[in-house]
Short mmCIF file of N, CA, C and O in Angstrom, two decimals:
data_model
loop_
_atom_site.label_atom_id
_atom_site.label_comp_id
_atom_site.label_asym_id
_atom_site.label_seq_id
_atom_site.Cartn_x
_atom_site.Cartn_y
_atom_site.Cartn_z
N MET A 1 -46.75 -30.21 -17.43
CA MET A 1 -45.89 -30.58 -16.59
C MET A 1 -44.26 -30.62 -17.47
O MET A 1 -43.33 -30.32 -16.93
N ILE A 2 -44.65 -30.54 -18.77
CA ILE A 2 -43.32 -30.16 -19.67
C ILE A 2 -42.81 -29.02 -19.35
O ILE A 2 -41.34 -28.82 -19.32
N ARG A 3 -43.80 -28.07 -19.22
CA ARG A 3 -43.29 -26.59 -19.06
C ARG A 3 -42.23 -26.44 -17.73
O ARG A 3 -41.30 -25.75 -17.57
N LEU A 4 -42.84 -27.06 -16.80
CA LEU A 4 -42.17 -26.76 -15.52
C LEU A 4 -41.02 -27.54 -15.58
O LEU A 4 -39.91 -27.09 -14.76
N LYS A 5 -40.79 -28.78 -16.41
CA LYS A 5 -39.46 -29.52 -16.47
C LYS A 5 -38.45 -28.47 -17.24
O LYS A 5 -37.29 -28.50 -16.60
N GLU A 6 -39.01 -27.89 -18.22
CA GLU A 6 -38.17 -26.85 -18.85
C GLU A 6 -37.73 -25.80 -18.14
O GLU A 6 -36.40 -25.33 -17.97
N LEU A 7 -38.50 -25.40 -17.45
CA LEU A 7 -38.25 -24.05 -16.28
C LEU A 7 -37.05 -24.45 -15.46
O LEU A 7 -36.31 -23.97 -14.97
N MET A 8 -37.22 -25.95 -14.72
CA MET A 8 -36.21 -26.44 -13.90
C MET A 8 -34.97 -26.56 -14.40
O MET A 8 -33.89 -26.41 -13.88
N GLU A 9 -35.03 -27.00 -15.72
CA GLU A 9 -33.84 -27.20 -16.41
C GLU A 9 -32.81 -25.84 -16.70
O GLU A 9 -31.85 -25.83 -16.19
N GLU A 10 -34.02 -24.85 -16.96
CA GLU A 10 -33.08 -23.57 -17.29
C GLU A 10 -32.23 -23.27 -15.51
O GLU A 10 -31.50 -22.50 -15.74
N GLU A 11 -33.09 -23.25 -14.83
CA GLU A 11 -32.99 -22.69 -13.46
C GLU A 11 -31.45 -23.70 -13.08
O GLU A 11 -30.67 -22.98 -12.40
N TYR A 12 -31.61 -24.68 -13.29
CA TYR A 12 -30.18 -25.65 -13.00
C TYR A 12 -29.16 -25.15 -13.76
O TYR A 12 -28.07 -24.83 -12.93
N LYS A 13 -29.37 -24.84 -14.96
CA LYS A 13 -28.23 -24.36 -15.81
C LYS A 13 -27.73 -23.11 -15.33
O LYS A 13 -26.44 -22.78 -15.08
N ALA A 14 -28.53 -22.19 -14.94
CA ALA A 14 -28.22 -21.03 -14.36
C ALA A 14 -27.51 -21.13 -13.02
O ALA A 14 -26.35 -20.24 -12.94
N LEU A 15 -28.06 -21.90 -12.21
CA LEU A 15 -27.11 -22.34 -11.08
C LEU A 15 -25.59 -22.79 -11.28
O LEU A 15 -24.92 -22.45 -10.49
N MET A 16 -25.67 -23.55 -12.30
CA MET A 16 -24.36 -24.47 -12.54
C MET A 16 -23.53 -23.40 -13.16
O MET A 16 -22.24 -23.32 -12.50
N GLU A 17 -23.83 -22.25 -13.69
CA GLU A 17 -23.25 -21.15 -14.27
C GLU A 17 -22.46 -20.25 -12.94
O GLU A 17 -21.45 -19.94 -13.08
N LEU A 18 -23.52 -20.29 -12.05
CA LEU A 18 -23.16 -19.36 -10.93
C LEU A 18 -22.05 -20.06 -9.99
O LEU A 18 -20.98 -19.62 -9.64
N LEU A 19 -22.40 -21.38 -9.95
CA LEU A 19 -21.36 -22.31 -9.37
C LEU A 19 -19.90 -22.49 -9.87
O LEU A 19 -18.87 -22.12 -9.10
N LEU A 20 -19.98 -22.32 -11.32
CA LEU A 20 -18.52 -22.30 -12.05
C LEU A 20 -17.90 -20.66 -11.82
O LEU A 20 -16.72 -20.90 -11.39
N LEU A 21 -18.63 -19.78 -11.62
CA LEU A 21 -18.29 -18.46 -11.41
C LEU A 21 -17.70 -18.27 -10.09
O LEU A 21 -16.52 -17.52 -9.72
N LEU A 22 -18.22 -18.88 -9.08
CA LEU A 22 -17.94 -19.06 -7.85
C LEU A 22 -16.50 -19.73 -7.50
O LEU A 22 -15.75 -19.42 -6.75
N LYS A 23 -16.39 -20.69 -8.19
CA LYS A 23 -15.08 -21.48 -8.10
C LYS A 23 -14.02 -20.58 -8.80
O LYS A 23 -12.74 -20.69 -8.49
N ASP A 24 -14.27 -19.87 -10.06
CA ASP A 24 -13.29 -19.16 -10.47
C ASP A 24 -12.94 -18.12 -9.60
O ASP A 24 -11.72 -17.55 -9.74
N GLN A 25 -13.92 -17.53 -8.79
CA GLN A 25 -13.68 -16.31 -7.90
C GLN A 25 -12.63 -17.01 -6.75
O GLN A 25 -11.59 -16.24 -6.37
N TYR A 26 -12.97 -18.06 -6.34
CA TYR A 26 -11.91 -18.66 -5.37
C TYR A 26 -10.55 -18.92 -5.81
O TYR A 26 -9.53 -18.35 -5.21
N PHE A 27 -10.36 -19.33 -6.79
CA PHE A 27 -8.98 -19.28 -7.46
C PHE A 27 -8.36 -18.20 -7.85
O PHE A 27 -7.16 -17.84 -7.42
N ILE A 28 -9.14 -17.00 -8.21
CA ILE A 28 -8.61 -15.51 -8.23
C ILE A 28 -8.35 -14.91 -6.85
O ILE A 28 -7.28 -14.25 -6.58
N LEU A 29 -8.96 -15.46 -5.76
CA LEU A 29 -8.74 -15.03 -4.31
C LEU A 29 -7.45 -15.75 -3.83
O LEU A 29 -6.79 -14.87 -3.26
N LEU A 30 -7.34 -16.66 -4.03
CA LEU A 30 -5.90 -17.28 -4.06
C LEU A 30 -4.97 -17.02 -4.73
O LEU A 30 -3.76 -16.85 -4.04
N SER A 31 -5.05 -16.41 -5.95
CA SER A 31 -4.09 -16.02 -6.85
C SER A 31 -3.61 -14.55 -6.20
O SER A 31 -2.52 -14.17 -6.63
N GLY A 32 -4.72 -13.77 -5.54
CA GLY A 32 -4.28 -12.26 -5.00
C GLY A 32 -4.58 -11.20 -5.96
O GLY A 32 -4.09 -10.15 -5.83
N GLU A 33 -4.85 -11.69 -7.03
CA GLU A 33 -5.15 -10.60 -7.98
C GLU A 33 -6.53 -9.76 -7.91
O GLU A 33 -7.42 -10.22 -7.42
N SER A 34 -6.36 -8.69 -8.12
CA SER A 34 -7.59 -7.64 -7.81
C SER A 34 -8.32 -7.31 -8.98
O SER A 34 -9.73 -6.98 -8.71
N ILE A 35 -7.86 -6.89 -9.93
CA ILE A 35 -8.52 -6.59 -11.25
C ILE A 35 -9.51 -7.67 -11.84
O ILE A 35 -10.55 -7.44 -11.86
N PRO A 36 -9.05 -8.79 -11.81
CA PRO A 36 -10.23 -9.82 -12.44
C PRO A 36 -11.08 -10.19 -11.27
O PRO A 36 -12.43 -10.57 -11.56
N LEU A 37 -10.77 -10.17 -9.92
CA LEU A 37 -11.93 -10.05 -8.90
C LEU A 37 -13.02 -9.19 -8.90
O LEU A 37 -14.17 -9.55 -8.87
N ASP A 38 -12.63 -7.98 -9.54
CA ASP A 38 -13.83 -7.07 -9.54
C ASP A 38 -14.47 -7.39 -10.87
O ASP A 38 -15.81 -7.27 -10.67
N MET A 39 -13.96 -7.96 -11.78
CA MET A 39 -14.90 -8.41 -12.99
C MET A 39 -15.56 -9.62 -12.67
O MET A 39 -16.80 -9.53 -13.21
N ILE A 40 -15.03 -10.39 -12.03
CA ILE A 40 -15.85 -11.75 -11.80
C ILE A 40 -17.01 -11.39 -10.79
O ILE A 40 -18.05 -11.99 -10.58
N THR A 41 -16.88 -10.58 -9.87
CA THR A 41 -18.14 -9.99 -8.90
C THR A 41 -19.05 -9.48 -9.70
O THR A 41 -20.37 -9.85 -9.37
N GLU A 42 -18.60 -8.83 -10.76
CA GLU A 42 -19.98 -8.50 -11.77
C GLU A 42 -20.53 -9.39 -12.33
O GLU A 42 -21.71 -9.51 -12.35
N ASN A 43 -19.76 -10.34 -12.86
CA ASN A 43 -20.18 -11.30 -13.43
C ASN A 43 -21.43 -12.22 -12.30
O ASN A 43 -22.42 -12.61 -12.91
N ILE A 44 -20.91 -12.39 -11.25
CA ILE A 44 -21.57 -13.21 -10.20
C ILE A 44 -22.89 -12.38 -10.04
O ILE A 44 -24.09 -13.09 -9.95
N ASN A 45 -22.81 -11.20 -9.92
CA ASN A 45 -24.08 -10.47 -9.53
C ASN A 45 -25.09 -10.57 -10.73
O ASN A 45 -26.35 -10.57 -10.40
N ASN A 46 -24.41 -10.63 -11.91
CA ASN A 46 -25.74 -10.97 -13.15
C ASN A 46 -25.90 -12.21 -13.08
O ASN A 46 -27.15 -12.20 -13.70
N ALA A 47 -25.46 -13.14 -12.90
CA ALA A 47 -25.49 -14.49 -12.74
C ALA A 47 -26.89 -14.71 -11.65
O ALA A 47 -27.54 -15.49 -11.88
N ASN A 48 -26.45 -13.91 -10.46
CA ASN A 48 -27.78 -14.04 -9.48
C ASN A 48 -29.10 -13.42 -9.81
O ASN A 48 -29.81 -13.88 -9.61
N LYS A 49 -28.92 -12.36 -10.48
CA LYS A 49 -30.27 -11.33 -11.14
C LYS A 49 -31.05 -12.62 -12.25
O LYS A 49 -31.80 -12.65 -12.33
N LEU A 50 -29.94 -13.38 -13.08
CA LEU A 50 -30.80 -14.51 -14.01
C LEU A 50 -31.36 -15.45 -13.20
O LEU A 50 -32.62 -15.82 -13.58
N ILE A 51 -30.56 -15.98 -12.33
CA ILE A 51 -31.10 -16.91 -11.45
C ILE A 51 -32.73 -16.72 -10.65
O ILE A 51 -33.46 -17.04 -10.51
N ALA A 52 -32.56 -15.38 -10.25
CA ALA A 52 -33.99 -14.73 -9.33
C ALA A 52 -34.96 -14.58 -10.53
O ALA A 52 -36.06 -15.01 -10.32
N LYS A 53 -34.68 -14.29 -11.81
CA LYS A 53 -35.59 -14.15 -12.78
C LYS A 53 -36.13 -15.40 -13.16
O LYS A 53 -37.35 -15.80 -13.46
N LYS A 54 -35.19 -16.67 -13.35
CA LYS A 54 -35.73 -17.77 -13.58
C LYS A 54 -36.68 -18.16 -12.59
O LYS A 54 -37.73 -19.16 -12.95
N GLU A 55 -36.14 -18.14 -11.39
CA GLU A 55 -37.07 -18.76 -10.34
C GLU A 55 -38.21 -17.98 -10.24
O GLU A 55 -39.47 -18.63 -10.21
N LEU A 56 -38.34 -16.66 -10.55
CA LEU A 56 -39.94 -15.81 -10.49
C LEU A 56 -40.52 -16.48 -11.71
O LEU A 56 -41.62 -16.55 -11.29
N VAL A 57 -40.11 -16.68 -12.86
CA VAL A 57 -40.96 -17.21 -13.85
C VAL A 57 -41.45 -18.64 -13.47
O VAL A 57 -42.62 -19.00 -13.74
N ARG A 58 -40.59 -19.50 -13.07
CA ARG A 58 -41.20 -21.02 -12.63
C ARG A 58 -42.28 -20.68 -11.55
O ARG A 58 -43.36 -21.21 -11.55
N ARG A 59 -42.16 -19.86 -10.44
CA ARG A 59 -43.02 -19.64 -9.43
C ARG A 59 -44.31 -19.19 -9.95
O ARG A 59 -45.31 -19.32 -9.58
N GLU A 60 -44.24 -18.18 -10.97
CA GLU A 60 -45.33 -17.48 -11.59
C GLU A 60 -46.03 -18.48 -12.57
O GLU A 60 -47.26 -18.54 -12.37
N TYR A 61 -45.45 -19.41 -13.01
CA TYR A 61 -45.85 -20.67 -14.02
C TYR A 61 -46.67 -21.45 -12.89
O TYR A 61 -47.69 -21.98 -13.28
N GLN A 62 -46.06 -22.02 -11.95
CA GLN A 62 -46.78 -22.64 -10.78
C GLN A 62 -47.96 -21.90 -10.42
O GLN A 62 -49.05 -22.61 -10.22
N LYS A 63 -48.05 -20.76 -10.17
CA LYS A 63 -49.12 -20.13 -9.64
C LYS A 63 -50.02 -20.00 -10.45
O LYS A 63 -51.51 -20.21 -10.16
N GLU A 64 -50.00 -19.64 -11.71
CA GLU A 64 -50.95 -19.66 -12.69
C GLU A 64 -51.61 -20.83 -13.01
O GLU A 64 -52.88 -20.84 -13.26
N ASN A 65 -51.07 -21.95 -13.23
CA ASN A 65 -51.58 -23.32 -13.29
C ASN A 65 -51.76 -24.13 -12.03
O ASN A 65 -52.26 -25.45 -12.10
N ASN A 66 -51.92 -23.63 -11.03
CA ASN A 66 -52.16 -24.06 -9.87
C ASN A 66 -51.52 -25.33 -9.58
O ASN A 66 -52.33 -26.30 -9.10
N ILE A 67 -50.03 -25.22 -9.52
CA ILE A 67 -49.28 -26.35 -9.73
C ILE A 67 -48.69 -26.44 -8.06
O ILE A 67 -47.95 -25.45 -7.62
N ASN A 68 -49.10 -27.30 -7.61
CA ASN A 68 -48.59 -27.85 -6.27
C ASN A 68 -47.14 -28.87 -6.17
O ASN A 68 -47.17 -29.60 -6.75
N LEU A 69 -46.03 -27.89 -5.99
CA LEU A 69 -44.67 -28.67 -6.41
C LEU A 69 -44.67 -30.05 -5.55
O LEU A 69 -44.07 -31.23 -5.91
N GLN A 70 -45.11 -30.03 -4.44
CA GLN A 70 -44.92 -31.29 -3.72
C GLN A 70 -45.76 -32.34 -4.20
O GLN A 70 -45.20 -33.59 -4.26
N GLY A 71 -46.86 -32.06 -4.69
CA GLY A 71 -47.69 -33.14 -5.48
C GLY A 71 -47.00 -33.61 -6.48
O GLY A 71 -46.93 -34.82 -7.08
N VAL A 72 -46.23 -32.72 -7.20
CA VAL A 72 -45.84 -32.98 -8.80
C VAL A 72 -44.67 -33.96 -8.42
O VAL A 72 -44.61 -34.90 -8.96
N LEU A 73 -43.83 -33.46 -7.24
CA LEU A 73 -42.70 -34.42 -6.94
C LEU A 73 -43.17 -35.72 -6.76
O LEU A 73 -41.97 -36.79 -6.95
N LYS A 74 -44.03 -35.87 -6.05
CA LYS A 74 -44.64 -37.42 -5.57
C LYS A 74 -45.03 -38.13 -6.99
O LYS A 74 -44.85 -39.28 -7.19
N GLU A 75 -45.79 -37.67 -7.96
CA GLU A 75 -46.12 -38.07 -9.14
C GLU A 75 -45.11 -38.10 -10.29
O GLU A 75 -45.09 -39.33 -10.92
N ASN A 76 -44.04 -37.35 -10.54
CA ASN A 76 -43.25 -37.25 -11.75
C ASN A 76 -41.96 -37.69 -11.22
O ASN A 76 -41.21 -36.58 -10.41
N ILE A 77 -41.38 -38.66 -11.67
CA ILE A 77 -39.89 -39.13 -10.92
C ILE A 77 -38.94 -38.05 -11.55
O ILE A 77 -38.08 -37.85 -10.93
N GLU A 78 -38.93 -37.76 -12.75
CA GLU A 78 -38.09 -36.94 -13.68
C GLU A 78 -37.83 -35.39 -12.91
O GLU A 78 -37.09 -35.17 -12.65
N ILE A 79 -39.22 -34.93 -12.67
CA ILE A 79 -39.13 -33.75 -11.90
C ILE A 79 -38.43 -33.71 -10.33
O ILE A 79 -37.90 -32.94 -10.01
N ASP A 80 -38.90 -34.87 -9.82
CA ASP A 80 -38.15 -35.24 -8.41
C ASP A 80 -36.86 -35.27 -8.60
O ASP A 80 -36.17 -34.78 -7.67
N LYS A 81 -36.31 -35.78 -9.64
CA LYS A 81 -34.60 -36.19 -9.58
C LYS A 81 -34.24 -34.80 -10.01
O LYS A 81 -33.12 -34.33 -9.50
N GLN A 82 -34.78 -33.85 -10.89
CA GLN A 82 -34.46 -32.47 -10.81
C GLN A 82 -34.40 -31.70 -10.00
O GLN A 82 -33.33 -30.76 -9.53
N TYR A 83 -35.60 -31.85 -9.27
CA TYR A 83 -35.58 -30.96 -8.13
C TYR A 83 -34.44 -31.37 -6.91
O TYR A 83 -33.91 -30.48 -6.18
N LYS A 84 -34.10 -32.63 -6.77
CA LYS A 84 -33.08 -33.00 -5.87
C LYS A 84 -31.81 -32.36 -6.27
O LYS A 84 -30.74 -32.30 -5.51
N ASP A 85 -31.58 -32.62 -7.63
CA ASP A 85 -30.17 -32.25 -8.28
C ASP A 85 -29.95 -30.58 -8.05
O ASP A 85 -29.12 -30.17 -7.63
N ILE A 86 -31.16 -29.78 -8.08
CA ILE A 86 -31.29 -28.62 -7.72
C ILE A 86 -30.77 -28.17 -6.36
O ILE A 86 -30.07 -27.13 -5.78
N LYS A 87 -31.62 -29.05 -5.62
CA LYS A 87 -31.28 -28.72 -3.99
C LYS A 87 -29.68 -28.99 -3.77
O LYS A 87 -29.14 -28.42 -3.06
N ALA A 88 -29.21 -30.24 -4.34
CA ALA A 88 -27.82 -30.48 -3.94
C ALA A 88 -26.81 -29.47 -4.68
O ALA A 88 -25.79 -28.96 -4.01
N LEU A 89 -27.26 -28.81 -5.86
CA LEU A 89 -26.32 -27.73 -6.44
C LEU A 89 -26.55 -26.37 -5.40
O LEU A 89 -25.51 -25.86 -5.28
N ILE A 90 -27.37 -26.27 -4.83
CA ILE A 90 -27.63 -24.97 -4.04
C ILE A 90 -26.92 -25.26 -2.64
O ILE A 90 -26.28 -24.37 -2.35
N TYR A 91 -26.61 -26.55 -2.11
CA TYR A 91 -25.91 -26.73 -1.33
C TYR A 91 -24.37 -26.56 -1.62
O TYR A 91 -23.67 -26.21 -0.64
N GLU A 92 -24.21 -26.91 -2.77
CA GLU A 92 -22.78 -26.87 -3.30
C GLU A 92 -22.26 -25.44 -3.42
O GLU A 92 -21.30 -25.16 -3.18
N LEU A 93 -23.47 -24.64 -3.88
CA LEU A 93 -23.35 -23.27 -4.08
C LEU A 93 -22.89 -22.49 -2.70
O LEU A 93 -22.17 -21.70 -2.53
N GLN A 94 -23.75 -22.95 -1.61
CA GLN A 94 -23.47 -22.25 -0.39
C GLN A 94 -22.26 -22.71 0.34
O GLN A 94 -21.59 -21.66 0.75
N THR A 95 -21.61 -23.87 0.05
CA THR A 95 -20.51 -24.35 0.55
C THR A 95 -19.38 -23.59 -0.08
O THR A 95 -18.33 -23.07 0.50
N GLN A 96 -19.45 -23.30 -1.34
CA GLN A 96 -18.49 -22.64 -2.07
C GLN A 96 -18.40 -21.31 -1.76
O GLN A 96 -17.40 -20.56 -1.76
N LYS A 97 -19.59 -20.56 -1.51
CA LYS A 97 -19.79 -19.01 -1.06
C LYS A 97 -19.05 -19.16 0.14
O LYS A 97 -18.34 -17.85 0.60
N GLU A 98 -19.01 -19.98 1.13
CA GLU A 98 -18.51 -19.75 2.38
C GLU A 98 -17.20 -19.90 2.35
O GLU A 98 -16.35 -19.17 2.98
N ALA A 99 -16.57 -21.00 1.49
CA ALA A 99 -15.05 -21.20 1.36
C ALA A 99 -14.42 -19.66 0.73
O ALA A 99 -13.52 -19.31 1.41
N ASN A 100 -15.35 -19.30 -0.27
CA ASN A 100 -14.67 -17.95 -0.81
C ASN A 100 -14.62 -16.82 0.31
O ASN A 100 -13.73 -15.73 0.34
N GLU A 101 -15.84 -16.68 1.38
CA GLU A 101 -15.87 -15.63 2.20
C GLU A 101 -14.60 -15.95 3.00
O GLU A 101 -14.07 -14.95 3.64
N GLN A 102 -14.50 -17.26 3.46
CA GLN A 102 -13.38 -17.44 4.43
C GLN A 102 -11.92 -17.12 4.04
O GLN A 102 -11.00 -16.33 4.61
N VAL A 103 -11.48 -17.33 2.53
CA VAL A 103 -10.48 -16.66 2.13
C VAL A 103 -10.32 -15.39 1.93
O VAL A 103 -9.14 -14.84 2.02
N LEU A 104 -11.54 -14.57 1.77
CA LEU A 104 -11.47 -13.05 1.62
C LEU A 104 -10.94 -12.46 2.91
O LEU A 104 -10.56 -11.72 3.29
N LYS A 105 -11.60 -13.24 3.94
CA LYS A 105 -11.54 -12.53 5.40
C LYS A 105 -10.23 -12.88 5.83
O LYS A 105 -9.47 -12.09 6.14
N GLN A 106 -9.33 -13.99 5.37
CA GLN A 106 -7.97 -14.22 5.62
C GLN A 106 -6.98 -13.16 5.00
O GLN A 106 -6.12 -12.79 5.31
N ARG A 107 -7.48 -12.94 3.77
CA ARG A 107 -6.69 -11.81 3.17
C ARG A 107 -6.88 -10.50 3.62
O ARG A 107 -5.88 -9.83 3.96
N LEU A 108 -8.13 -10.49 4.00
CA LEU A 108 -8.00 -8.96 4.62
C LEU A 108 -7.72 -8.72 6.20
O LEU A 108 -6.69 -7.85 6.38
N ASN A 109 -7.73 -9.84 6.92
CA ASN A 109 -6.99 -9.92 7.86
C ASN A 109 -5.49 -9.69 8.00
O ASN A 109 -4.60 -8.87 8.62
N PHE A 110 -5.02 -10.28 6.76
CA PHE A 110 -3.21 -10.31 6.64
C PHE A 110 -2.97 -9.04 6.05
O PHE A 110 -2.27 -8.18 6.65
N THR A 111 -4.01 -8.32 5.29
CA THR A 111 -3.50 -7.09 4.70
C THR A 111 -3.49 -5.86 5.98
O THR A 111 -2.60 -5.10 5.87
N ASN A 112 -4.35 -5.97 6.96
CA ASN A 112 -4.73 -5.35 8.03
C ASN A 112 -3.49 -5.41 8.81
O ASN A 112 -2.91 -4.25 9.39
N LYS A 113 -3.09 -6.79 8.90
CA LYS A 113 -1.77 -6.68 9.98
C LYS A 113 -0.73 -6.21 9.39
O LYS A 113 0.11 -5.63 10.19
N ILE A 114 -0.51 -6.34 8.01
CA ILE A 114 0.73 -5.44 7.35
C ILE A 114 0.51 -3.95 7.34
O ILE A 114 1.63 -3.54 7.67
N LEU A 115 -0.44 -3.49 7.24
CA LEU A 115 -0.71 -2.07 7.40
C LEU A 115 -0.55 -1.59 8.84
O LEU A 115 0.14 -0.78 8.92
N THR A 116 -0.80 -2.51 9.78
CA THR A 116 -0.44 -1.95 11.05
C THR A 116 1.00 -2.05 11.58
O THR A 116 1.46 -1.24 12.14
N LEU A 117 1.99 -3.04 10.86
CA LEU A 117 3.40 -3.17 10.88
C LEU A 117 3.70 -1.80 10.28
O LEU A 117 4.67 -1.42 10.63
N ILE A 118 3.39 -1.67 9.16
CA ILE A 118 4.12 -0.65 8.38
C ILE A 118 3.59 0.56 9.02
O ILE A 118 4.58 1.61 9.26
N ASN A 119 2.49 1.10 9.57
CA ASN A 119 2.07 2.50 10.05
C ASN A 119 1.41 2.13 11.38
O ASN A 119 0.13 2.05 11.29
N PRO A 120 2.12 1.72 12.48
CA PRO A 120 1.36 1.60 13.79
C PRO A 120 0.75 2.96 14.27
O PRO A 120 1.35 4.00 13.92
N ASN A 121 -0.18 2.57 15.32
CA ASN A 121 -1.18 3.79 15.84
C ASN A 121 0.19 4.42 16.67
O ASN A 121 0.73 3.55 17.85
N ARG A 122 0.55 5.53 16.70
CA ARG A 122 1.49 6.20 17.55
C ARG A 122 0.84 7.04 18.70
O ARG A 122 1.54 7.65 19.45
N SER A 123 -0.38 7.05 18.68
CA SER A 123 -0.91 7.75 19.95
C SER A 123 -0.82 6.74 21.09
O SER A 123 -0.65 5.64 21.29
N VAL A 124 -0.52 7.49 22.28
CA VAL A 124 -0.51 6.70 23.63
C VAL A 124 -1.82 6.35 24.12
O VAL A 124 -2.75 7.18 24.15
N SER A 125 -1.88 5.05 24.30
CA SER A 125 -2.89 4.66 25.08
C SER A 125 -3.01 4.60 26.32
O SER A 125 -2.05 4.62 26.94
N THR A 126 -4.16 5.21 27.18
CA THR A 126 -4.23 5.45 28.62
C THR A 126 -5.76 4.69 28.96
O THR A 126 -6.35 4.62 28.14
N TYR A 127 -5.74 4.59 30.22
CA TYR A 127 -6.78 3.96 30.80
C TYR A 127 -7.75 5.14 31.36
O TYR A 127 -7.14 6.13 31.78
N ASP A 128 -9.12 5.01 31.22
CA ASP A 128 -9.87 6.12 32.05
C ASP A 128 -10.09 5.65 33.23
O ASP A 128 -9.57 4.61 33.89
N ALA A 129 -11.10 6.50 33.95
CA ALA A 129 -11.42 5.88 35.32
C ALA A 129 -12.28 4.09 35.48
O ALA A 129 -12.26 3.79 36.36
N ARG A 130 -12.71 3.98 34.37
CA ARG A 130 -13.48 2.89 34.26
C ARG A 130 -12.66 1.60 33.94
O ARG A 130 -13.03 0.26 33.83
N GLY A 131 -11.29 2.14 33.36
CA GLY A 131 -10.24 0.73 33.17
C GLY A 131 -10.58 0.60 31.70
O GLY A 131 -9.93 -0.37 31.25
N ASN A 132 -11.04 1.36 31.01
CA ASN A 132 -11.25 1.21 29.18
C ASN A 132 -10.18 1.96 28.58
O ASN A 132 -9.68 3.04 29.35
N PHE A 133 -9.48 1.58 27.53
CA PHE A 133 -8.51 2.09 26.79
C PHE A 133 -9.41 3.47 26.59
O PHE A 133 -10.41 3.58 25.76
N ARG A 134 -8.47 4.61 26.67
CA ARG A 134 -8.89 5.88 25.74
C ARG A 134 -7.60 5.95 24.83
O ARG A 134 -6.46 6.40 25.14
N ARG A 135 -7.77 6.49 23.45
CA ARG A 135 -6.86 6.75 22.62
C ARG A 135 -6.89 8.21 22.06
O ARG A 135 -7.94 8.62 22.05
#
């Protein structure tokens, strides 16, 4: 059980690192910088790979030792608390990811509107026989 606890601690630390990177990405998105955004995206991808590796190691350990996680959670209070902390952290990660996506979508919409203003579509739109636009 000690090994399982250690593996869960490592997974928690990797998830926390990802959360910090997502928060950094959020502030970079708000600042409008593009070069740091590219660098942080690479770091986020590396953090995701690390998390996946840690999770695979934990699952492999559980499989090799015939450990039922639900049973362990009922028996061991420390592992149960750690499991709940990981679940809460994953929820926080999802929330931060959604916030970053919203900011990114807003930036893209703004950029597209500015580009349309600068260089509008000069073709004349007409209707076809079905009432749809033809350009």
